[in-house]
mmCIF file with all atom_site columns, C-alpha atoms in Angstrom:
data_model
loop_
_atom_site.group_PDB
_atom_site.id
_atom_site.type_symbol
_atom_site.label_atom_id
_atom_site.label_alt_id
_atom_site.label_comp_id
_atom_site.label_asym_id
_atom_site.label_entity_id
_atom_site.label_seq_id
_atom_site.pdbx_PDB_ins_code
_atom_site.Cartn_x
_atom_site.Cartn_y
_atom_site.Cartn_z
_atom_site.occupancy
_atom_site.B_iso_or_equiv
_atom_site.pdbx_formal_charge
_atom_site.auth_seq_id
_atom_site.auth_comp_id
_atom_site.auth_asym_id
_atom_site.auth_atom_id
_atom_site.pdbx_PDB_model_num
ATOM 1   C CA . MET A 1 1   ? 2.839   -4.721  14.602  1.00 40.00 ? 1   MET A CA 1
ATOM 2   C CA . GLU A 1 2   ? -0.732  -4.070  13.666  1.00 43.00 ? 2   GLU A CA 1
ATOM 3   C CA . THR A 1 3   ? -3.055  -1.164  14.080  1.00 41.00 ? 3   THR A CA 1
ATOM 4   C CA . LYS A 1 4   ? -6.369  -1.852  15.790  1.00 40.00 ? 4   LYS A CA 1
ATOM 5   C CA . ARG A 1 5   ? -9.279  0.469   16.127  1.00 39.00 ? 5   ARG A CA 1
ATOM 6   C CA . GLU A 1 6   ? -11.712 0.362   18.945  1.00 38.00 ? 6   GLU A CA 1
ATOM 7   C CA . SER A 1 7   ? -14.753 -0.262  16.792  1.00 39.00 ? 7   SER A CA 1
ATOM 8   C CA . GLU A 1 8   ? -15.231 -3.864  15.720  1.00 43.00 ? 8   GLU A CA 1
ATOM 9   C CA . SER A 1 9   ? -17.750 -2.900  13.036  1.00 47.00 ? 9   SER A CA 1
ATOM 10  C CA . SER A 1 10  ? -15.262 -3.260  10.171  1.00 57.00 ? 10  SER A CA 1
ATOM 11  C CA . SER A 1 11  ? -15.570 -6.001  7.592   1.00 78.00 ? 11  SER A CA 1
ATOM 12  C CA . GLY A 1 12  ? -13.894 -7.223  4.457   1.00 91.00 ? 12  GLY A CA 1
ATOM 13  C CA . SER A 1 13  ? -10.347 -7.060  3.194   1.00 94.00 ? 13  SER A CA 1
ATOM 14  C CA . ILE A 1 14  ? -8.802  -4.980  0.445   1.00 95.00 ? 14  ILE A CA 1
ATOM 15  C CA . ILE A 1 15  ? -5.529  -4.533  -1.418  1.00 96.00 ? 15  ILE A CA 1
ATOM 16  C CA . VAL A 1 16  ? -5.107  -1.006  -2.782  1.00 95.00 ? 16  VAL A CA 1
ATOM 17  C CA . GLY A 1 17  ? -2.559  0.258   -5.295  1.00 95.00 ? 17  GLY A CA 1
ATOM 18  C CA . VAL A 1 18  ? -1.431  3.825   -4.704  1.00 92.00 ? 18  VAL A CA 1
ATOM 19  C CA . GLY A 1 19  ? 0.527   6.067   -7.057  1.00 91.00 ? 19  GLY A CA 1
ATOM 20  C CA . ASN A 1 20  ? 0.687   8.203   -10.157 1.00 91.00 ? 20  ASN A CA 1
ATOM 21  C CA . THR A 1 21  ? 1.124   6.109   -13.312 1.00 94.00 ? 21  THR A CA 1
ATOM 22  C CA . MET A 1 22  ? 2.247   9.231   -15.210 1.00 93.00 ? 22  MET A CA 1
ATOM 23  C CA . MET A 1 23  ? 5.400   9.530   -13.032 1.00 93.00 ? 23  MET A CA 1
ATOM 24  C CA . LEU A 1 24  ? 7.377   6.403   -13.976 1.00 95.00 ? 24  LEU A CA 1
ATOM 25  C CA . ASP A 1 25  ? 8.024   4.216   -10.887 1.00 96.00 ? 25  ASP A CA 1
ATOM 26  C CA . GLU A 1 26  ? 5.728   6.351   -8.701  1.00 93.00 ? 26  GLU A CA 1
ATOM 27  C CA . GLY A 1 27  ? 2.919   4.296   -10.261 1.00 95.00 ? 27  GLY A CA 1
ATOM 28  C CA . ILE A 1 28  ? 4.302   0.910   -9.162  1.00 97.00 ? 28  ILE A CA 1
ATOM 29  C CA . GLY A 1 29  ? 1.551   0.346   -6.561  1.00 96.00 ? 29  GLY A CA 1
ATOM 30  C CA . VAL A 1 30  ? -1.205  0.783   -9.119  1.00 96.00 ? 30  VAL A CA 1
ATOM 31  C CA . ARG A 1 31  ? 0.593   -1.405  -11.667 1.00 97.00 ? 31  ARG A CA 1
ATOM 32  C CA . VAL A 1 32  ? 1.195   -4.212  -9.135  1.00 97.00 ? 32  VAL A CA 1
ATOM 33  C CA . VAL A 1 33  ? -2.466  -4.418  -8.102  1.00 96.00 ? 33  VAL A CA 1
ATOM 34  C CA . ARG A 1 34  ? -3.585  -4.267  -11.751 1.00 96.00 ? 34  ARG A CA 1
ATOM 35  C CA . GLU A 1 35  ? -1.306  -7.241  -12.437 1.00 95.00 ? 35  GLU A CA 1
ATOM 36  C CA . MET A 1 36  ? -2.620  -9.076  -9.366  1.00 95.00 ? 36  MET A CA 1
ATOM 37  C CA . LYS A 1 37  ? -6.210  -8.487  -10.472 1.00 95.00 ? 37  LYS A CA 1
ATOM 38  C CA . LYS A 1 38  ? -5.509  -9.533  -14.072 1.00 94.00 ? 38  LYS A CA 1
ATOM 39  C CA . SER A 1 39  ? -3.765  -12.759 -13.033 1.00 93.00 ? 39  SER A CA 1
ATOM 40  C CA . GLY A 1 40  ? -6.018  -13.542 -10.064 1.00 93.00 ? 40  GLY A CA 1
ATOM 41  C CA . ASN A 1 41  ? -2.834  -13.780 -7.974  1.00 90.00 ? 41  ASN A CA 1
ATOM 42  C CA . TYR A 1 42  ? -4.183  -12.488 -4.646  1.00 92.00 ? 42  TYR A CA 1
ATOM 43  C CA . PRO A 1 43  ? -5.734  -14.087 -1.556  1.00 92.00 ? 43  PRO A CA 1
ATOM 44  C CA . SER A 1 44  ? -9.379  -15.111 -1.801  1.00 90.00 ? 44  SER A CA 1
ATOM 45  C CA . GLY A 1 45  ? -11.783 -12.818 -0.006  1.00 91.00 ? 45  GLY A CA 1
ATOM 46  C CA . PHE A 1 46  ? -9.786  -9.680  -0.846  1.00 94.00 ? 46  PHE A CA 1
ATOM 47  C CA . GLU A 1 47  ? -11.029 -6.868  -3.048  1.00 95.00 ? 47  GLU A CA 1
ATOM 48  C CA . ILE A 1 48  ? -8.516  -5.203  -5.351  1.00 95.00 ? 48  ILE A CA 1
ATOM 49  C CA . ASP A 1 49  ? -8.724  -1.474  -6.043  1.00 95.00 ? 49  ASP A CA 1
ATOM 50  C CA . GLU A 1 50  ? -6.554  1.552   -6.789  1.00 94.00 ? 50  GLU A CA 1
ATOM 51  C CA . VAL A 1 51  ? -6.606  5.199   -5.756  1.00 91.00 ? 51  VAL A CA 1
ATOM 52  C CA . GLY A 1 52  ? -3.988  6.673   -8.060  1.00 84.00 ? 52  GLY A CA 1
ATOM 53  C CA . ALA A 1 53  ? -2.287  9.788   -6.752  1.00 81.00 ? 53  ALA A CA 1
ATOM 54  C CA . SER A 1 54  ? -5.155  11.039  -4.577  1.00 79.00 ? 54  SER A CA 1
ATOM 55  C CA . SER A 1 55  ? -3.905  9.731   -1.250  1.00 75.00 ? 55  SER A CA 1
ATOM 56  C CA . PHE A 1 56  ? -6.791  11.110  0.775   1.00 79.00 ? 56  PHE A CA 1
ATOM 57  C CA . ASN A 1 57  ? -9.275  9.054   -1.290  1.00 85.00 ? 57  ASN A CA 1
ATOM 58  C CA . ILE A 1 58  ? -7.812  6.095   0.570   1.00 87.00 ? 58  ILE A CA 1
ATOM 59  C CA . ILE A 1 59  ? -9.739  7.098   3.697   1.00 87.00 ? 59  ILE A CA 1
ATOM 60  C CA . HIS A 1 60  ? -13.164 6.407   2.197   1.00 87.00 ? 60  HIS A CA 1
ATOM 61  C CA . LEU A 1 61  ? -11.941 3.256   0.462   1.00 90.00 ? 61  LEU A CA 1
ATOM 62  C CA . ILE A 1 62  ? -10.419 1.432   3.455   1.00 92.00 ? 62  ILE A CA 1
ATOM 63  C CA . SER A 1 63  ? -12.023 2.914   6.575   1.00 89.00 ? 63  SER A CA 1
ATOM 64  C CA . SER A 1 64  ? -14.701 0.207   6.807   1.00 84.00 ? 64  SER A CA 1
ATOM 65  C CA . LYS A 1 65  ? -12.332 -2.710  6.193   1.00 91.00 ? 65  LYS A CA 1
ATOM 66  C CA . ASN A 1 66  ? -11.048 -5.316  8.613   1.00 91.00 ? 66  ASN A CA 1
ATOM 67  C CA . ILE A 1 67  ? -7.745  -5.770  6.736   1.00 93.00 ? 67  ILE A CA 1
ATOM 68  C CA . ALA A 1 68  ? -6.291  -3.154  4.375   1.00 94.00 ? 68  ALA A CA 1
ATOM 69  C CA . VAL A 1 69  ? -3.091  -3.571  2.383   1.00 95.00 ? 69  VAL A CA 1
ATOM 70  C CA . LEU A 1 70  ? -1.582  -0.547  0.628   1.00 94.00 ? 70  LEU A CA 1
ATOM 71  C CA . VAL A 1 71  ? 0.998   -0.962  -2.140  1.00 96.00 ? 71  VAL A CA 1
ATOM 72  C CA . ASP A 1 72  ? 3.015   2.132   -3.055  1.00 94.00 ? 72  ASP A CA 1
ATOM 73  C CA . CYS A 1 73  ? 6.352   3.483   -4.210  1.00 93.00 ? 73  CYS A CA 1
ATOM 74  C CA . ALA A 1 74  ? 8.475   4.311   -1.171  1.00 92.00 ? 74  ALA A CA 1
ATOM 75  C CA . TYR A 1 75  ? 11.886  5.813   -0.568  1.00 91.00 ? 75  TYR A CA 1
ATOM 76  C CA . MET A 1 76  ? 13.259  3.510   2.128   1.00 91.00 ? 76  MET A CA 1
ATOM 77  C CA . GLY A 1 77  ? 16.999  3.802   1.592   1.00 92.00 ? 77  GLY A CA 1
ATOM 78  C CA . GLU A 1 78  ? 17.040  0.357   -0.021  1.00 95.00 ? 78  GLU A CA 1
ATOM 79  C CA . ASP A 1 79  ? 18.427  -0.729  -3.377  1.00 97.00 ? 79  ASP A CA 1
ATOM 80  C CA . SER A 1 80  ? 16.117  0.055   -6.290  1.00 97.00 ? 80  SER A CA 1
ATOM 81  C CA . GLY A 1 81  ? 13.452  -2.598  -6.725  1.00 97.00 ? 81  GLY A CA 1
ATOM 82  C CA . VAL A 1 82  ? 13.420  -3.809  -3.110  1.00 98.00 ? 82  VAL A CA 1
ATOM 83  C CA . ILE A 1 83  ? 9.974   -4.439  -1.606  1.00 98.00 ? 83  ILE A CA 1
ATOM 84  C CA . ARG A 1 84  ? 9.305   -4.274  2.130   1.00 96.00 ? 84  ARG A CA 1
ATOM 85  C CA . MET A 1 85  ? 6.261   -4.740  4.325   1.00 96.00 ? 85  MET A CA 1
ATOM 86  C CA . PHE A 1 86  ? 5.727   -2.359  7.236   1.00 92.00 ? 86  PHE A CA 1
ATOM 87  C CA . THR A 1 87  ? 3.061   -0.995  9.526   1.00 90.00 ? 87  THR A CA 1
ATOM 88  C CA . PRO A 1 88  ? 1.733   2.561   9.942   1.00 85.00 ? 88  PRO A CA 1
ATOM 89  C CA . LYS A 1 89  ? 3.830   2.967   13.091  1.00 85.00 ? 89  LYS A CA 1
ATOM 90  C CA . GLU A 1 90  ? 6.940   2.231   11.044  1.00 82.00 ? 90  GLU A CA 1
ATOM 91  C CA . ALA A 1 91  ? 5.970   4.659   8.254   1.00 75.00 ? 91  ALA A CA 1
ATOM 92  C CA . GLU A 1 92  ? 7.456   8.114   8.038   1.00 73.00 ? 92  GLU A CA 1
ATOM 93  C CA . SER A 1 93  ? 6.702   10.631  5.319   1.00 69.00 ? 93  SER A CA 1
ATOM 94  C CA . ARG A 1 94  ? 9.661   12.348  3.725   1.00 66.00 ? 94  ARG A CA 1
ATOM 95  C CA . LYS A 1 95  ? 7.603   13.911  0.968   1.00 63.00 ? 95  LYS A CA 1
ATOM 96  C CA . ILE A 1 96  ? 8.604   17.449  0.100   1.00 61.00 ? 96  ILE A CA 1
ATOM 97  C CA . ARG A 1 97  ? 5.551   19.614  -0.472  1.00 59.00 ? 97  ARG A CA 1
ATOM 98  C CA . THR A 1 98  ? 5.671   22.849  -2.431  1.00 58.00 ? 98  THR A CA 1
ATOM 99  C CA . GLY A 1 99  ? 2.168   23.960  -1.491  1.00 57.00 ? 99  GLY A CA 1
ATOM 100 C CA . LEU A 1 100 ? 1.647   24.800  -5.152  1.00 53.00 ? 100 LEU A CA 1
ATOM 101 C CA . SER A 1 101 ? -0.355  21.754  -6.204  1.00 52.00 ? 101 SER A CA 1
ATOM 102 C CA . LEU A 1 102 ? -3.623  20.138  -5.141  1.00 51.00 ? 102 LEU A CA 1
ATOM 103 C CA . HIS A 1 103 ? -1.969  16.772  -5.920  1.00 53.00 ? 103 HIS A CA 1
ATOM 104 C CA . GLU A 1 104 ? 0.476   16.839  -3.041  1.00 56.00 ? 104 GLU A CA 1
ATOM 105 C CA . GLY A 1 105 ? -1.456  14.338  -0.991  1.00 63.00 ? 105 GLY A CA 1
ATOM 106 C CA . ASP A 1 106 ? 0.549   12.179  1.326   1.00 78.00 ? 106 ASP A CA 1
ATOM 107 C CA . LEU A 1 107 ? -0.431  8.608   2.154   1.00 82.00 ? 107 LEU A CA 1
ATOM 108 C CA . VAL A 1 108 ? 1.162   8.728   5.602   1.00 82.00 ? 108 VAL A CA 1
ATOM 109 C CA . GLN A 1 109 ? -0.765  11.926  6.411   1.00 82.00 ? 109 GLN A CA 1
ATOM 110 C CA . ALA A 1 110 ? -4.004  10.263  5.283   1.00 84.00 ? 110 ALA A CA 1
ATOM 111 C CA . VAL A 1 111 ? -3.315  7.303   7.586   1.00 85.00 ? 111 VAL A CA 1
ATOM 112 C CA . ARG A 1 112 ? -2.502  9.630   10.493  1.00 85.00 ? 112 ARG A CA 1
ATOM 113 C CA . LEU A 1 113 ? -5.822  11.419  9.876   1.00 85.00 ? 113 LEU A CA 1
ATOM 114 C CA . MET A 1 114 ? -7.585  8.048   10.007  1.00 88.00 ? 114 MET A CA 1
ATOM 115 C CA . GLU A 1 115 ? -5.878  7.285   13.325  1.00 87.00 ? 115 GLU A CA 1
ATOM 116 C CA . HIS A 1 116 ? -6.981  10.616  14.794  1.00 88.00 ? 116 HIS A CA 1
ATOM 117 C CA . THR A 1 117 ? -10.559 10.233  13.623  1.00 88.00 ? 117 THR A CA 1
ATOM 118 C CA . GLY A 1 118 ? -10.868 6.586   14.732  1.00 87.00 ? 118 GLY A CA 1
ATOM 119 C CA . VAL A 1 119 ? -11.639 5.136   11.301  1.00 87.00 ? 119 VAL A CA 1
ATOM 120 C CA . MET A 1 120 ? -8.541  2.977   10.821  1.00 89.00 ? 120 MET A CA 1
ATOM 121 C CA . PRO A 1 121 ? -9.004  -0.531  9.473   1.00 91.00 ? 121 PRO A CA 1
ATOM 122 C CA . LYS A 1 122 ? -8.505  -3.094  12.214  1.00 89.00 ? 122 LYS A CA 1
ATOM 123 C CA . TRP A 1 123 ? -5.320  -4.310  10.479  1.00 91.00 ? 123 TRP A CA 1
ATOM 124 C CA . LEU A 1 124 ? -3.334  -2.097  8.101   1.00 93.00 ? 124 LEU A CA 1
ATOM 125 C CA . TYR A 1 125 ? -0.115  -2.938  6.272   1.00 94.00 ? 125 TYR A CA 1
ATOM 126 C CA . PHE A 1 126 ? 2.014   -1.126  3.715   1.00 94.00 ? 126 PHE A CA 1
ATOM 127 C CA . PHE A 1 127 ? 4.102   -2.688  0.981   1.00 96.00 ? 127 PHE A CA 1
ATOM 128 C CA . GLY A 1 128 ? 6.702   -0.175  -0.194  1.00 95.00 ? 128 GLY A CA 1
ATOM 129 C CA . ILE A 1 129 ? 8.745   -0.610  -3.354  1.00 97.00 ? 129 ILE A CA 1
ATOM 130 C CA . GLU A 1 130 ? 11.962  1.367   -3.777  1.00 97.00 ? 130 GLU A CA 1
ATOM 131 C CA . PRO A 1 131 ? 11.866  3.209   -7.135  1.00 96.00 ? 131 PRO A CA 1
ATOM 132 C CA . VAL A 1 132 ? 14.588  3.488   -9.749  1.00 97.00 ? 132 VAL A CA 1
ATOM 133 C CA . GLU A 1 133 ? 13.295  6.792   -11.085 1.00 95.00 ? 133 GLU A CA 1
ATOM 134 C CA . VAL A 1 134 ? 10.370  9.124   -10.419 1.00 94.00 ? 134 VAL A CA 1
ATOM 135 C CA . ALA A 1 135 ? 9.904   11.631  -13.230 1.00 94.00 ? 135 ALA A CA 1
ATOM 136 C CA . PRO A 1 136 ? 7.292   12.353  -15.887 1.00 95.00 ? 136 PRO A CA 1
ATOM 137 C CA . GLY A 1 137 ? 6.619   9.261   -17.996 1.00 94.00 ? 137 GLY A CA 1
ATOM 138 C CA . ASP A 1 138 ? 3.940   6.591   -18.442 1.00 94.00 ? 138 ASP A CA 1
ATOM 139 C CA . ARG A 1 139 ? 5.986   3.423   -17.958 1.00 96.00 ? 139 ARG A CA 1
ATOM 140 C CA . LEU A 1 140 ? 7.915   1.647   -15.224 1.00 97.00 ? 140 LEU A CA 1
ATOM 141 C CA . SER A 1 141 ? 11.687  1.316   -15.178 1.00 97.00 ? 141 SER A CA 1
ATOM 142 C CA . PRO A 1 142 ? 12.729  -2.051  -16.700 1.00 97.00 ? 142 PRO A CA 1
ATOM 143 C CA . LEU A 1 143 ? 13.869  -3.302  -13.262 1.00 97.00 ? 143 LEU A CA 1
ATOM 144 C CA . LEU A 1 144 ? 10.476  -2.758  -11.604 1.00 97.00 ? 144 LEU A CA 1
ATOM 145 C CA . ASP A 1 145 ? 8.539   -3.876  -14.682 1.00 97.00 ? 145 ASP A CA 1
ATOM 146 C CA . GLU A 1 146 ? 10.385  -7.216  -14.676 1.00 97.00 ? 146 GLU A CA 1
ATOM 147 C CA . LYS A 1 147 ? 9.506   -7.762  -11.004 1.00 97.00 ? 147 LYS A CA 1
ATOM 148 C CA . LEU A 1 148 ? 5.709   -7.321  -11.135 1.00 96.00 ? 148 LEU A CA 1
ATOM 149 C CA . ASP A 1 149 ? 5.053   -11.053 -10.646 1.00 95.00 ? 149 ASP A CA 1
ATOM 150 C CA . GLU A 1 150 ? 7.701   -11.222 -7.904  1.00 96.00 ? 150 GLU A CA 1
ATOM 151 C CA . TYR A 1 151 ? 6.020   -8.336  -6.064  1.00 97.00 ? 151 TYR A CA 1
ATOM 152 C CA . ALA A 1 152 ? 2.604   -10.013 -6.336  1.00 96.00 ? 152 ALA A CA 1
ATOM 153 C CA . ASP A 1 153 ? 4.043   -13.257 -4.935  1.00 95.00 ? 153 ASP A CA 1
ATOM 154 C CA . PHE A 1 154 ? 5.775   -11.404 -2.066  1.00 96.00 ? 154 PHE A CA 1
ATOM 155 C CA . ILE A 1 155 ? 2.573   -9.540  -1.160  1.00 96.00 ? 155 ILE A CA 1
ATOM 156 C CA . ASN A 1 156 ? 0.503   -12.739 -1.288  1.00 94.00 ? 156 ASN A CA 1
ATOM 157 C CA . GLU A 1 157 ? 2.910   -14.680 0.905   1.00 94.00 ? 157 GLU A CA 1
ATOM 158 C CA . ASN A 1 158 ? 3.038   -11.922 3.497   1.00 95.00 ? 158 ASN A CA 1
ATOM 159 C CA . ILE A 1 159 ? -0.726  -11.331 3.503   1.00 94.00 ? 159 ILE A CA 1
ATOM 160 C CA . LEU A 1 160 ? -1.306  -15.041 4.066   1.00 92.00 ? 160 LEU A CA 1
ATOM 161 C CA . SER A 1 161 ? 1.194   -14.933 6.944   1.00 91.00 ? 161 SER A CA 1
ATOM 162 C CA . VAL A 1 162 ? -0.636  -11.944 8.430   1.00 88.00 ? 162 VAL A CA 1
ATOM 163 C CA . ILE A 1 163 ? -3.997  -13.684 8.117   1.00 88.00 ? 163 ILE A CA 1
ATOM 164 C CA . LYS A 1 164 ? -2.550  -16.693 9.948   1.00 88.00 ? 164 LYS A CA 1
ATOM 165 C CA . LYS A 1 165 ? -1.308  -14.444 12.782  1.00 85.00 ? 165 LYS A CA 1
ATOM 166 C CA . ILE A 1 166 ? -4.707  -12.716 12.999  1.00 82.00 ? 166 ILE A CA 1
ATOM 167 C CA . GLU A 1 167 ? -6.515  -16.047 13.134  1.00 83.00 ? 167 GLU A CA 1
ATOM 168 C CA . ASP A 1 168 ? -4.117  -17.307 15.825  1.00 86.00 ? 168 ASP A CA 1
ATOM 169 C CA . ALA A 1 169 ? -4.625  -14.089 17.837  1.00 81.00 ? 169 ALA A CA 1
ATOM 170 C CA . ASP A 1 170 ? -8.411  -14.370 17.576  1.00 77.00 ? 170 ASP A CA 1
ATOM 171 C CA . ALA A 1 171 ? -8.425  -18.087 18.528  1.00 79.00 ? 171 ALA A CA 1
#
């Protein structure tokens, strides 16, 4: 399922890594897109960028895009290390907010704000990766670190499949 916005003025495609690299596996999205950019292992025509832990910065970064792909750590009830693709309609935030930090942004809330304000990319997809551990620390767990190439391949294959579906729908 894809999200469409009424305006057809969007252009370009982007893959964005989301997460805090100072919180172990919470930074997996940023580390995956850095690896994709370094290796060149991403579909042609896509920009690669990262927003770190400031989820609401995503709005400015993707609102003008035709296709946006967000890669982030996600608690999905899966085994650690599992990656899944899903749409905004399938996303549900379970983030516990204390109200004591300015860094409690929530990616799902940012996307919902984009929906309400009519600035959603025409096509938006999430890739969630189940963490092993989220705690202070500047590395990934060995399990997730070993799978960086596997995650890049999975994202590429699924993006190419999505592009094919979009092209077929537009034909």
